[in-house]
Amino acid sequence: MMKFRFRRQGADPQREKLKQELFAFHKTVEHGFPNQPSALAFDPELRIMAIGTRSGAVRIYGAPGVEFTGLHHNAATVAQMHFLPGQGRLLTLLDDNSLHLWEIVPHNGCAHLEEMLSFQLPSRPVFDGASTLPSLSRVTVVLLVADGNRAALGTEGGSVFFLNMDTLTLLEGQTLAPDEVLRSLPDDYRCGKALGPVESLQGHLQDPSKILIGYSRGLLVIWSQTAHCVERVFLGNQQLESLCWERSGSTVVSSHSDGSYAIWPADSGSSLVLQPTAATMPYGPFPCKAINKILWRNCESGGHFIIFSGGMPRASYGDRHCVSVLQAETLVTLDFTSRVIDFFTVHSTLLEDEFDDPQALAVLLEEELVVLDLQTPGWPAVPAPYLAPLHSSAITCSAHVANVPAKLWARLVSSGEQQSPQPTSSTSSWPITGGQNLAQEPSQRGLLLTGHEDGTVRFWDASGVALRPLYKLSTAALFQTDCEHADSLAQAAEDDWPPFRKVGCFDPYSDDPRLGVQKVALCKYTARMVVAGTAGQVLVLELSDVPAEQAVSVASMDLLQDREGFTWKGHDQLSPSTGPLPWPAGFQPQVLVQCLPPAAITAVTLHTEWGLVAFGTSHGFGVFDYQRKSPVLARCTLHPNDSLAMEGPLSRVKSLKKSLRQSFRRIRKSRVSGKKRAVNASSKLQEANAQLAEQAYPHDVEVTPVQRRIEPRSADDSLSGVVRCLYFADTFLRDAVHHGPTLWAGTNSGSVFAYALEVPAAATGSEKRPEQAVEAVLGKEVQLMHRAPVVAVTVLDGRGRPLPEPYEASRDLAQAPDMQGGHAVLIASEEQFKVFTLPKVSAKTKFKLTAHEGCRVRKVALATFASVACEDYAETCLACLTNLGDVHVFSVPGLRPQVHYSCIRKEDISGIASCVFTRHGQGFYLISPSEFERFSLSARNITEPLCSLDIRWPRDTTCDRHSGAVRGHALAHLHGLSHQCRHHAGHYRGRYNGGCERFLGEGPDRRTLSPPVPPQALQRNPRRICGMWRKMRPTPAPF
């Protein structure tokens, strides 16, 4: 008799409604520094800054929390950006010779960024007899005329075209061709080589009708737009790189390809200037590199600023990335570790002001943004409240800590301020302060911890939109390394030339790869943390508010337990420094535990209430009592064939013979198992069974999906002994009456070890336990059938909720666990989730994710999802990320699928590996080495930019009508566009072109929204539209 299993018909409407109130997928904000920046712009009136990237992204920043994001359709490199001052409009030039006009549009109290107009400039001659415009070659430079309605475009052919900014069309009859300029030149200069491309266009602050034009050959001319003629000519012969027109218009500064700059008089009586008044090669006389950009800023106190990039001696310092600041006799050469993209000064632009009086200098580099205070002696750097380079050293791990107590937060902030004290005379603050952050103050403080390759751990304020650096912990000082650390680099001596000054914090070079941080764990109630590294080092640290000089206790644990036949072939352990060492205020190391062999730490957990730390490597796991500074347990998990585990992460040599042997074994096993499954029935019997199945099958009932067949993994696979997870829990392990401390360890081979710990109980009213030894006894050992790697282990109390963190229950910070009902343990492997009852460890329920979905689990976490309809209702669910980049949410302990979303591209392996979930349904993952993408699975807990911009300029109604016509096209660029959509811009472009009306209407396109949103809600809050675009996915809606 054939058996069929059927699901129940339909879905519970109340449960579906509750899902919509609990779960919703949003990609909300990108933290960090934009990847591969290519252009920079600044609006001095609105105090906002724009950064363009090679991928076509546009990011606008103001005050902390004020961010706008857009993306060009063709994803070409942004070559130039120019703000229309005070208008909230931005003109971008791409390397495909197209111009795009963006506008920050206010709506319902908030604002977002839209692309209003675009214009593709013709790059080839136009054979149209009706057109009077000459052929337009590639645009090299853009100047926004001071009246705000026109833009001047300099081209490779030497022509200057004028553009109407209201319609983004070329103005006929106003083009300045090279022939008109040549007619104003002397015969001997005219007969030489061509003028070349237009390298620079500068406007006159006092007289907008005048434009300073610089050609590549070195010729400078002042063009009068009213008289349509050349007013003054400066005959330069050196190849031109950049121009700057002094505020009063009396002086012109030009920089050249030979590393020199020249000062020209612009107020002389003669219309022909043959020679500059001064020409200087700052770092000569030997050949120097070109000065790419130069600025001249005057001061009321006397002594103007000359700021330029490049110009370094070609032979000695040609590989340096420098910006030089010269004022009177003071010259400082700012030395950066990455390429200079652009820079600007924050100064007065009011017409009534006579002087610039620059306040700050902002330098955009390829890997960071540096701002200097020009009003404070010494020109110190201004700490950035956002745009900090997350990848100052490569990120190796990350962790999130939610609901940080206010006391710990204040101590971290204080320690961070002591690390980078500001001069007492400094009065300057962050100069980019435009806009207003409308988001509410976060209800809880969140910390994002990032471990880095150089042995540092950085603490970030992840409570809001702006990811603000708080504190940096360095572990390198504890060890003896061959190289000096970056923090101890001495400043250049006074007599050195050029006078280099190291600026910026981006330092991609690591003194020793063994210093790399692999795992971090922080107890927010006791201010203790564990930092585990690549060479098997495990550091237990405690937060201190004052500097101290102390020695660090060192202990070692042999995880092989003298097992024969294994020889470590990897790197050596780090040598700790001896004697007392000075430690600044902040986290100070108390104990160093060295694992032997010194393999990378793969798992770590901390239980401060018991004074224990557990750690695991590819060889086994151990438990250490950091209170008594003594080992508790060491367990080897190696299989006899785990020879690859002895090579270490820094040794990539693998035996070819062994690899081939293992491959042939797998093939042989699959063939044998296939023969055993051979069907003995004849084909006629199979046809009869098929016909019988069709007759008995009810077509209106959904059948459970066919499960994929999963081959069991061999115990002989290499690295089967890697410890993947460790977990402390107070639960029932020996019997159902007595509960106590336990340790759970999961390995790569699907083994789970449960140890009962005998921890001396602390006296009443005291949090410190007696000085007695902790004992560990093996209580249970579970072997999963398919030997899939164990990703996580969690114990659930009698109510099916996860156990609270250490000290949460004892300090009444969380609800005490239910110790009366039966506990259960949730074991998450790469292939399935399974709940076992305790203490019998019998299977209760399971969900085979790989069998149903064809994917493998990479990250899991338990999260609390609060309802948007009822403040008091919340559910604890299991969130998991798969190797396909999908996020699934399951109920606990029932393991019923709730929702699933497409989050990360499956090709983005590093992004999947870096994903971190939070306790409140959010997550982070790296979209580039310098950026975290933040997403939310919760319908209530969403962190996204909500900001406005005070724009006071007359908006033309015709332009508004035009913007309404293209708004459907511009929805692709709404503020907050997800990184995934950037990679799939071609897929979604058809939907964007459909228009806003089609998106809001009723029809088949409504199916692309997940979860469904009523039309009234969309019309009441159009910002939700942007979130819906983030949730669009090419696959059907979640089940």
GROMACS .gro file of C-alpha atoms in nm, residues 400-409 411-412 444-447 449 521-529 543 587 606 608 805-808 811 813-814 919-920:
model
   39
  400HIS     CA    1   2.749   4.251   1.802
  401VAL     CA    2   2.655   4.334   2.161
  402ALA     CA    3   2.304   4.464   2.221
  403ASN     CA    4   2.158   4.658   2.516
  404VAL     CA    5   2.491   4.781   2.647
  405PRO     CA    6   2.458   4.924   3.001
  406ALA     CA    7   2.504   5.299   3.030
  407LYS     CA    8   2.794   5.263   3.275
  408LEU     CA    9   2.997   5.042   3.043
  409TRP     CA   10   2.917   5.273   2.753
  411ARG     CA   11   3.365   5.395   3.036
  412LEU     CA   12   3.431   5.293   2.677
  444GLN     CA   13   1.915   5.080   2.337
  445ARG     CA   14   2.287   5.110   2.272
  446GLY     CA   15   2.450   4.862   2.040
  447LEU     CA   16   2.818   4.781   2.002
  449LEU     CA   17   3.314   4.475   1.759
  521ALA     CA   18   3.346   3.772   2.321
  522LEU     CA   19   3.237   4.047   2.561
  523CYS     CA   20   3.045   4.035   2.887
  524LYS     CA   21   2.866   4.367   2.909
  525TYR     CA   22   2.782   4.332   3.280
  526THR     CA   23   3.134   4.269   3.414
  527ALA     CA   24   3.333   4.455   3.144
  528ARG     CA   25   3.540   4.146   3.068
  529MET     CA   26   3.621   4.019   2.724
  543LEU     CA   27   3.822   4.715   3.157
  587PHE     CA   28   4.082   4.686   2.840
  606LEU     CA   29   3.292   3.331   2.814
  608THR     CA   30   3.189   3.551   3.383
  805GLU     CA   31   2.325   3.558   2.962
  806PRO     CA   32   2.547   3.545   3.273
  807TYR     CA   33   2.432   3.782   3.546
  808GLU     CA   34   2.110   3.874   3.361
  811ARG     CA   35   2.073   4.089   3.869
  813LEU     CA   36   1.797   4.222   3.421
  814ALA     CA   37   1.604   3.947   3.244
  919ARG     CA   38   1.947   3.986   1.924
  920HIS     CA   39   1.669   4.210   1.791
   0.00000   0.00000   0.00000
